Coordinates of C-alpha atoms in Angstrom, one line a residue:
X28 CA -25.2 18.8 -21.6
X29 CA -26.4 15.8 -23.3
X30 CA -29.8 14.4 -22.1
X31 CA -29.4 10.7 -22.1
X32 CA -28.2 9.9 -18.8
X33 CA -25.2 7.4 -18.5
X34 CA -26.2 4.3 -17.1
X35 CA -24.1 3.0 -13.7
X36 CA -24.4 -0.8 -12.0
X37 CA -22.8 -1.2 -9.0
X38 CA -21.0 -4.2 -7.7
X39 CA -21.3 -4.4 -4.1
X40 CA -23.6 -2.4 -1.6
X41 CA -21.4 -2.4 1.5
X42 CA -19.3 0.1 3.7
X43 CA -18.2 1.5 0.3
X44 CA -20.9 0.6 -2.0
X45 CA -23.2 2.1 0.2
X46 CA -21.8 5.9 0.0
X47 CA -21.2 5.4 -3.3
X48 CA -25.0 5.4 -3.9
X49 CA -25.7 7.6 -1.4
X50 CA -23.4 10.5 -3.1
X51 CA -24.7 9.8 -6.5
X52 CA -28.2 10.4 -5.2
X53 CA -27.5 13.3 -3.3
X54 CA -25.2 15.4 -5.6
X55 CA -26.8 14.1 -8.7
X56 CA -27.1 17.8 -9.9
X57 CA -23.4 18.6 -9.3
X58 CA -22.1 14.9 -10.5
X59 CA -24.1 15.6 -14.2
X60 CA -22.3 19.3 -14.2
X61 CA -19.4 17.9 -13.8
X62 CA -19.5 15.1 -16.5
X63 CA -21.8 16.7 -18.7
X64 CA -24.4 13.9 -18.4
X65 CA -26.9 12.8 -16.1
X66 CA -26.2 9.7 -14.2
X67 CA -28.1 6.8 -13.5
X68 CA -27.6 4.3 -11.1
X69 CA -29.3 1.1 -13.0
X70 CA -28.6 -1.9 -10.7
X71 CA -26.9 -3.3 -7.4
X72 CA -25.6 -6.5 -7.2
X73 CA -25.4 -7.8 -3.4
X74 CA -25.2 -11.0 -1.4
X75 CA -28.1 -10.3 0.9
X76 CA -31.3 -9.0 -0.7
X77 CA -33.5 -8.5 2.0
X78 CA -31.0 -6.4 3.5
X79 CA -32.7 -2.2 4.0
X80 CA -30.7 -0.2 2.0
X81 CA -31.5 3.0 2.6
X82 CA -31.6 5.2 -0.1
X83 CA -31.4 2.4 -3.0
X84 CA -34.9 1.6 -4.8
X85 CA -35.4 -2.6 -4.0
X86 CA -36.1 -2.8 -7.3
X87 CA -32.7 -2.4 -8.4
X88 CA -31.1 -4.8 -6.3
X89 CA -30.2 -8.0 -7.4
X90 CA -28.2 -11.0 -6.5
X91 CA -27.1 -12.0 -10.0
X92 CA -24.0 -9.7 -10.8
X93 CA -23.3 -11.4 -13.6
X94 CA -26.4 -10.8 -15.4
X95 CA -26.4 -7.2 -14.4
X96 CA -23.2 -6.7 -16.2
X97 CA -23.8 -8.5 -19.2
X98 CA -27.5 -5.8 -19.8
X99 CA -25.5 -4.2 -22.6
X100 CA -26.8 -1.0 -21.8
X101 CA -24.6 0.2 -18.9
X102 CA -21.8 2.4 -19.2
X103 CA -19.8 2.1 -16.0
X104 CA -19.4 -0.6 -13.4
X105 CA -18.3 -0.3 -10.3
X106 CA -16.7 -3.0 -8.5
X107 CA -16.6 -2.7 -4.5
X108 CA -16.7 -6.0 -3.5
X109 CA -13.1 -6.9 -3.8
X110 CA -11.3 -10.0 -3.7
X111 CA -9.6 -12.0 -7.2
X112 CA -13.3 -14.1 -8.0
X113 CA -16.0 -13.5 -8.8
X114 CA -14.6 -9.4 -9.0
X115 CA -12.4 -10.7 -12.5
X116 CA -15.1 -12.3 -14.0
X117 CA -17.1 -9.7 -13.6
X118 CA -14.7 -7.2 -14.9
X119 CA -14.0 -8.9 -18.3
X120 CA -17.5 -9.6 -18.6
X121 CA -18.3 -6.1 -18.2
X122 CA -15.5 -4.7 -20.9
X123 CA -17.1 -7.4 -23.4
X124 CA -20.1 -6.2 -23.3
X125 CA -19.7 -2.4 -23.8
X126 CA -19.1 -0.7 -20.0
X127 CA -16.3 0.8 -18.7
X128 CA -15.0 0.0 -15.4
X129 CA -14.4 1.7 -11.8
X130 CA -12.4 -0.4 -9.1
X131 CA -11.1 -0.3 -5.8
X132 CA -9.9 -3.6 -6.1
X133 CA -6.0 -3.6 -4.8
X134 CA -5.8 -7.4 -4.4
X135 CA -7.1 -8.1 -8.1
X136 CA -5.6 -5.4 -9.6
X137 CA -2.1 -6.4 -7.8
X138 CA -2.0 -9.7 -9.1
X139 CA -4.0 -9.1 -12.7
X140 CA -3.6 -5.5 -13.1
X141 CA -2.4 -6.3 -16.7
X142 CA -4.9 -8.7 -18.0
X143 CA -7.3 -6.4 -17.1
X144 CA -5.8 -3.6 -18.8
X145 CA -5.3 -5.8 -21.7
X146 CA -9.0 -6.7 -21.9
X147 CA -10.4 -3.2 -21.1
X148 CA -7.9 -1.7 -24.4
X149 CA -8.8 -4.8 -26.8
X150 CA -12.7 -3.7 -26.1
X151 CA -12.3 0.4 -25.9
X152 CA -12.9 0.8 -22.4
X153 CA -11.5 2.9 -19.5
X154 CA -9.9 1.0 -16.1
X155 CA -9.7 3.1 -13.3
X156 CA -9.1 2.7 -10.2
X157 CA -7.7 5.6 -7.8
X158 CA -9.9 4.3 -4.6
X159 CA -7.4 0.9 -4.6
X160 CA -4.3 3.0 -2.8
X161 CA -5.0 5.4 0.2
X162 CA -8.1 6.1 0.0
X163 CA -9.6 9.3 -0.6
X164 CA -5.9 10.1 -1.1
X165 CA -5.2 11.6 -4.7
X166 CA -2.2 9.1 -5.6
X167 CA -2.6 7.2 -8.8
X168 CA -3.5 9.9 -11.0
X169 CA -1.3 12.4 -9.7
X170 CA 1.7 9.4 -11.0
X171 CA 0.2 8.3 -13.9
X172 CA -0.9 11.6 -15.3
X173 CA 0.7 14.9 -13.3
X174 CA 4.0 13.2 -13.0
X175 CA 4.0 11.5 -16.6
X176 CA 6.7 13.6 -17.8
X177 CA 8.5 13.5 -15.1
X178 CA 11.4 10.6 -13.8
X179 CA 9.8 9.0 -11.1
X180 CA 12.9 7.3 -8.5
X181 CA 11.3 6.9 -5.3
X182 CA 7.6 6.1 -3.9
X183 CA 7.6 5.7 0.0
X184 CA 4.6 5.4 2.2
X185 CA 2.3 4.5 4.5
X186 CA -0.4 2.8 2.6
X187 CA -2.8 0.7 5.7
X188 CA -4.1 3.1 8.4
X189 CA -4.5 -0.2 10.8
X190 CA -0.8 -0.9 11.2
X191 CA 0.0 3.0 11.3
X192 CA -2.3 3.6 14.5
X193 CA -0.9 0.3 16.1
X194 CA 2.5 1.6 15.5
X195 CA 1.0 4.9 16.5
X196 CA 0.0 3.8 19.9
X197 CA 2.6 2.0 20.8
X198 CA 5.5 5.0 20.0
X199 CA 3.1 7.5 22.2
X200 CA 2.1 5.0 24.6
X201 CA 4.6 2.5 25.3
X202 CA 1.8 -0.2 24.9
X203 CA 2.8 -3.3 23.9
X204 CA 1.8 -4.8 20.0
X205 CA -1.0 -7.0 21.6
X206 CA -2.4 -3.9 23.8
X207 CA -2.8 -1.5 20.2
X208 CA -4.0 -4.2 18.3
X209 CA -6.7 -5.1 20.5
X210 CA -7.5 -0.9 20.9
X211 CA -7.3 -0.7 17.4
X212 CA -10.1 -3.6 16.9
X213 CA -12.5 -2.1 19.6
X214 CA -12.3 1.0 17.9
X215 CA -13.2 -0.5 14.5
X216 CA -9.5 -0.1 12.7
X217 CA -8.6 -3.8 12.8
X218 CA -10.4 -6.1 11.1
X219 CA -11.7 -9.3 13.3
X220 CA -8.7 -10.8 11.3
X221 CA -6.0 -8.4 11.1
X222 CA -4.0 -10.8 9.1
X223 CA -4.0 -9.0 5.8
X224 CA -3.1 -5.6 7.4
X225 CA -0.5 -6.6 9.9
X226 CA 1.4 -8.9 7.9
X227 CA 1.9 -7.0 5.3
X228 CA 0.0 -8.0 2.5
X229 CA -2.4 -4.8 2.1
X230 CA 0.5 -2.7 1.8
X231 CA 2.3 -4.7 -0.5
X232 CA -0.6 -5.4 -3.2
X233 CA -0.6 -1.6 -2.9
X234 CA 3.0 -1.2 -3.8
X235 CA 2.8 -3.3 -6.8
X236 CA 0.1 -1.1 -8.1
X237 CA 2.2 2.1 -7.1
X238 CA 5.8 0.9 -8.7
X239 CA 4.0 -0.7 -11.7
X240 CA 2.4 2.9 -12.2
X241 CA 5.6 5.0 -11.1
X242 CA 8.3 3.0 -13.3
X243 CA 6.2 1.8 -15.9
X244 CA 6.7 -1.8 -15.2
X245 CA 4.3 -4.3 -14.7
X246 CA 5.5 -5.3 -10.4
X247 CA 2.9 -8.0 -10.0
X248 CA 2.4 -8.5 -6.0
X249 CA 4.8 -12.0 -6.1
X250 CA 7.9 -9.5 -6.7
X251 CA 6.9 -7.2 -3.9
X252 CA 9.1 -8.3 -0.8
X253 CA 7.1 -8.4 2.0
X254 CA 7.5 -8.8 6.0
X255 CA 4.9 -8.3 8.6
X256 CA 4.9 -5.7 12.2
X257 CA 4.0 -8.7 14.4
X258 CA 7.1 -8.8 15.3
X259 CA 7.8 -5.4 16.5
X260 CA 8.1 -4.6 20.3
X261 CA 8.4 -1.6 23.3
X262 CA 12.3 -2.7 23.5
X263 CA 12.6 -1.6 19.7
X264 CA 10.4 1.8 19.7
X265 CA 13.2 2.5 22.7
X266 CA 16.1 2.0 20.7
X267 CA 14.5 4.1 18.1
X268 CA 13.8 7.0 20.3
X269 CA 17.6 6.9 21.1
X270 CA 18.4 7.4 17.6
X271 CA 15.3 10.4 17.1
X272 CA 13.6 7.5 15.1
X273 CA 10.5 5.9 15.0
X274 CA 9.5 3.1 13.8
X275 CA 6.3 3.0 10.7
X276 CA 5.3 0.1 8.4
X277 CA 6.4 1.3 4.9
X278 CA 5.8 -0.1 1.3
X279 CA 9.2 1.2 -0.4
X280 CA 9.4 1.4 -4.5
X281 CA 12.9 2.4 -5.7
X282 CA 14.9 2.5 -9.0
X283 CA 18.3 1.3 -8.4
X284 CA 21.1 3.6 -8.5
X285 CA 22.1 2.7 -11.9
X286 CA 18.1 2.9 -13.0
X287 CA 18.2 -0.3 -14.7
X288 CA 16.2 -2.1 -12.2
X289 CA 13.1 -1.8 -10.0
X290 CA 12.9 -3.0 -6.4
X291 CA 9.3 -3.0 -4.1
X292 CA 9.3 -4.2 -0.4
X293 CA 6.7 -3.7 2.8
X294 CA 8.3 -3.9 6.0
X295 CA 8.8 -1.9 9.0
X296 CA 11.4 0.5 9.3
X297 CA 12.4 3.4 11.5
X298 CA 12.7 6.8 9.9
X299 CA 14.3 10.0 11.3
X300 CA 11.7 11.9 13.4
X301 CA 12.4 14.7 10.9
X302 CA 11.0 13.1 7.9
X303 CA 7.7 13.7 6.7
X304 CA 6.2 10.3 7.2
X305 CA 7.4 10.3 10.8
X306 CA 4.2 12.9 12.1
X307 CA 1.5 10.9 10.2
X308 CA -0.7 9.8 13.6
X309 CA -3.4 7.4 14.2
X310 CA -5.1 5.9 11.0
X311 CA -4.3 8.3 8.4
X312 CA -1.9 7.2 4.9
X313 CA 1.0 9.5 3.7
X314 CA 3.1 8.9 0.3
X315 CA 6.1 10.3 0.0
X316 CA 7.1 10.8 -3.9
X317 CA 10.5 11.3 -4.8
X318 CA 10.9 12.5 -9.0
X319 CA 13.7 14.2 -11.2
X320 CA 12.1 17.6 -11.8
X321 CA 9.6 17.9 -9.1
X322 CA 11.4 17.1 -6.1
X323 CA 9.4 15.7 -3.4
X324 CA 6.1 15.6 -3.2
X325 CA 3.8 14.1 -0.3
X326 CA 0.1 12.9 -0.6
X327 CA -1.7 12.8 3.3
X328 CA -5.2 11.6 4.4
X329 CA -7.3 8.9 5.4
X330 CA -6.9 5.8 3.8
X331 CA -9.6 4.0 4.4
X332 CA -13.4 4.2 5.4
X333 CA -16.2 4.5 3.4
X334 CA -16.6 7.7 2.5
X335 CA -13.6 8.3 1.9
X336 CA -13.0 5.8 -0.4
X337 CA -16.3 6.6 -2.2
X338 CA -14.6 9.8 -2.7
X339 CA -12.1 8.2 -4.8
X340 CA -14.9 6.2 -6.7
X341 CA -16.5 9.1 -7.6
X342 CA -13.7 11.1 -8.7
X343 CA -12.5 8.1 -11.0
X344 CA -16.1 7.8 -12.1
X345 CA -16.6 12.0 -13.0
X346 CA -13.3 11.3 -15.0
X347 CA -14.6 7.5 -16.8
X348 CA -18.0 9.7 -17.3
X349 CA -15.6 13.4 -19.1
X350 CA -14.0 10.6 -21.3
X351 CA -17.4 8.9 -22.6
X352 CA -19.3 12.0 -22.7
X353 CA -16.3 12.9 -24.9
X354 CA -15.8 9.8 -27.4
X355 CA -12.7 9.1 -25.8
X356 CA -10.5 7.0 -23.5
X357 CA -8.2 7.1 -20.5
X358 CA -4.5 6.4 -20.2
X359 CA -4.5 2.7 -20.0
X360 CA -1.3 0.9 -18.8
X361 CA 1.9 2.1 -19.0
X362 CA 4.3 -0.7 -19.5
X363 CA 7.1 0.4 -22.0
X364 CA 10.0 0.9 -19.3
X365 CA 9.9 -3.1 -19.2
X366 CA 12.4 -3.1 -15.8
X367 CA 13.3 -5.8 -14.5
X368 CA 12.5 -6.7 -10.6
X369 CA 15.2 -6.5 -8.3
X370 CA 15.3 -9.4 -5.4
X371 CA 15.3 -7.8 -1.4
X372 CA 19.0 -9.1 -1.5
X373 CA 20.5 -6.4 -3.8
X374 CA 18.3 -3.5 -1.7
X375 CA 20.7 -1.5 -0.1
X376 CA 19.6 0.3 2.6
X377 CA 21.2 1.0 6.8
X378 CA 20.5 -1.3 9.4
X379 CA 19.9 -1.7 13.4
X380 CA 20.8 -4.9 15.0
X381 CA 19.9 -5.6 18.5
X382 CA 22.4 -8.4 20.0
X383 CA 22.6 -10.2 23.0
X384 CA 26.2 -10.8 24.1
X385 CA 28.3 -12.1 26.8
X386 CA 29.2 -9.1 28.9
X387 CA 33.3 -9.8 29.2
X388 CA 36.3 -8.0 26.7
X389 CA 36.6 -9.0 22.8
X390 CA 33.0 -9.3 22.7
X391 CA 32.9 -6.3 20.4
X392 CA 36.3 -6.8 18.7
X393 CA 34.7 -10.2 17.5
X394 CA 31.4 -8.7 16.1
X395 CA 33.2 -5.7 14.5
X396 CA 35.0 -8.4 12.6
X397 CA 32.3 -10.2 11.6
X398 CA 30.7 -6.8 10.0
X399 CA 34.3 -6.1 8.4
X400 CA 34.6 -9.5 6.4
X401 CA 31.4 -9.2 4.8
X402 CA 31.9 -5.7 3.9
X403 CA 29.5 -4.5 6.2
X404 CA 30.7 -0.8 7.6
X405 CA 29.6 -0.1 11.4
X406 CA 28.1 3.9 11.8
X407 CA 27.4 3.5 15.3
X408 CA 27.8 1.0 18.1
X409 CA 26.3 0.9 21.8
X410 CA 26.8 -1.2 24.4
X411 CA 25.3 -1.8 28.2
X412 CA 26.4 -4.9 30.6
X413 CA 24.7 -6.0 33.1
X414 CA 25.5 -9.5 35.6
X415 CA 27.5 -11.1 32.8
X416 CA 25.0 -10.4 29.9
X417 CA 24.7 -7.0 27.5
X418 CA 22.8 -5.4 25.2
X419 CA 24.9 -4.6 21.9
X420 CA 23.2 -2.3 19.2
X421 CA 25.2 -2.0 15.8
X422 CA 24.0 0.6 13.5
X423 CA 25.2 0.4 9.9
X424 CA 26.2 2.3 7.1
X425 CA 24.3 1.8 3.9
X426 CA 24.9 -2.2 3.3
X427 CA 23.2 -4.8 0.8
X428 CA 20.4 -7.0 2.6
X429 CA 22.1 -10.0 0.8
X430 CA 25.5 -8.4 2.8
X431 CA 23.4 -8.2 5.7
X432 CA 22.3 -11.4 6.0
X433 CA 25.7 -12.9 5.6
X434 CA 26.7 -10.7 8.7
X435 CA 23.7 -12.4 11.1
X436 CA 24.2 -15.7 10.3
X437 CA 27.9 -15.5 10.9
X438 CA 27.2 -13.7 14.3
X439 CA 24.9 -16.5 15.1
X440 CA 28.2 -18.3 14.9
X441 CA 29.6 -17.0 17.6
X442 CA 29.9 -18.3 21.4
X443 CA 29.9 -14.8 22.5
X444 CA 26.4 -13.9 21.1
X445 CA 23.5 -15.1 23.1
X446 CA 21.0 -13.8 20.2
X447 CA 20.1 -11.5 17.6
X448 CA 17.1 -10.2 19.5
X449 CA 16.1 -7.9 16.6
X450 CA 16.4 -6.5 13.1
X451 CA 14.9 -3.4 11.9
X452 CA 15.7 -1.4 8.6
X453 CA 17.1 2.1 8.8
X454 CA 14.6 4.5 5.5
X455 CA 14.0 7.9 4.8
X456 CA 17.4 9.3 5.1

């Protein structure tokens, strides 16, 4: 073991940062083992100084992160604060001037992922950043190195723990979506804001990092297809249980069938209560992998928290630690595949439509028509009447959501339908 220890800054001292530190001080012993180095933590850049940090020496902390990262002694930074600026500043700063470089950043890394992998090869430097998807959820390496010579088709998953325990709750409960949300706040799940997490746009910075990594491609997060759970009520967790479904907020990455193109999309879907993904309960993540020689593989655990995602900090920063310890580098990005990005109206995928209709004859003759001229075929079809008025749910055979949409907007057409009262995508089957 070599005796010069390898110098760490960290970049942000919260909820993450903070057992971050914590684990590097208490299984220092173990963590130098393991890399074959000692490891030093040399400086914490936070917002609010005075703040006790319990654990962390005061004279480490500082407020000026980008002085700490230009020191040109450090060998790894660790960026927790998240967020596109100052966090890529920072970043590039830090590859110029000789560290390498642990993230958790899913938002930057969505949106820049490939400047940053540019910057980090031009200076010799590793990116990683396992603790950006899932968690403490072992995800990013498994694709990019344990499936690496394998075909990956098919990444599907539950990537934000929020909108799983809302959808959770209301699928065991019957509680409405404002009743779970507001649970899931008091209990410290949803953000004062859920904004990021309900609408979709956690999961789907996610899946631009996973289908970027799966299909070597660069998927930057504006070709990720995206479509909140706000919208999602009692009536359509009923209409799932009639099917054996239920209903989970899934980022979906998929080659098409002919492989030459790339699709990723977050939205909620229901999924046969015999898939995988349908038992994962309350907060926890779950990626379902699908590959040409392995099969199917599924990752599970918490996706969030702090130490959990510490967990994955430290793992990716044992691994930065091997490679410098060992002159070498990381894999860096993967890109060669060059796909292209399929829009969400060549996805083809099955479909439930709820409809309100005009309970009288030819009603049904009239929608079944509408399906057939835009090449839509019907599965299954269900009908209840009541004073004049129904309830007609179409379930469809595997159908193009550009096909699809032609099919609603000419049902909206129609004097005998009252509504399309919902929508929901049919995965996992």
């Amino acid at each position: 073991m070599r005796t010069r220890p390898l110098k760490v800054a960290l970049l942000g001292c919260g909820v993450v940062g903070s057992e971050v530190a914590r684990i590097m001080t208490t299984h220092a012993g173990d963590l130098a083992a393991r890399i074959g180095a000692p490891v030093e933590l040399a400086g914490v850049a936070v917002r609010r100084p005075d703040k006790v940090r319990e654990g962390i020496d005061p004279a480490l902390v500082t407020t000026d992160a980008t002085a700490l990262v230009k020191r040109g002694d450090l060998d790894i930074v660790v960026e927790v604060i998240g967020g596109i600026e100052p966090a890529r500043t920072l970043i590039t700063t830090a590859f110029e001037h000789g560290a390498s470089v642990v993230s958790a950043n899913k938002a930057l890394l969505a949106q820049d992922g490939a400047a940053l992998h540019a910057a980090a090869e031009e200076h010799g430097k590793d990116l990683y950043y396992e603790a950006s998807v899932a968690g403490a959820i072992p995800l990013i390496r498994p694709l990019r190195e344990s499936l690496a010579g394998d075909k990956v088709n098919r990444v599907l998953g539950i990537v934000n723990g929020t909108t799983n325990f809302i959808l959770d709750k209301m699928d065991s409960t019957g509680a409405g979506y404002q009743e779970a949300l507001d649970e899931a706040t008091a209990l410290g799940y949803a953000e004062a804001d859920p904004t990021a997490d309900v609408e979709g746009f956690d999961a789907a910075a996610k899946a631009a990092i996973l289908a970027g990594i799966a299909f070597h491609t660069r998927v930057r997060l504006d070709d990720v297809y995206r479509e909140g759970m706000t919208e999602v009520t009692a009536a359509d967790f009923a209409s799932a249980k009639e099917m054996g479904c239920t209903i989970k907020l899934l980022a979906i990455c998929e080659r098409a069938g002919d492989g030459a193109s790339v699709t990723a999309r977050v939205h909620p879907a229901m999924i046969p209560l015999s898939h995988p993904l349908a038992s994962v309960r309350g907060a926890y993540n779950a990626v379902f992998v699908e590959s040409d020689a392995a099969g199917q593989l599924m990752f599970y655990g918490p996706g969030a928290g702090g130490a959990p995602t510490a967990s994955a900090v430290l793992g990716d920063l044992v691994a930065v630690g091997r490679n410098l310890v060992g002159g070498t580098t990381g894999p860096g990005e993967s890109a060669y595949a060059a796909l292209p990005v399929s829009s969400m109206g060549e996805v083809v995928t099955r479909y439930h439509i709820s409809l309100d209709v005009a309970d009288k004859p030819g009603v049904l003759a009239q929608v079944a028509t509408v399906f057939a001229e835009h090449g839509v075929s019907i599965d299954t079809v269900r009908q209840q009447g009541k004073d004049g008025e129904a309830s007609l749910v179409v379930v469809t055979h595997r159908a193009s959501d550009a096909a699809l949409s032609g099919v609603v907007e000419a049902l909206r057409k129609l004097d005998t339908v009252r509504g399309v009262a919902s929508i929901m995508r049919v995965e996992g089957e």
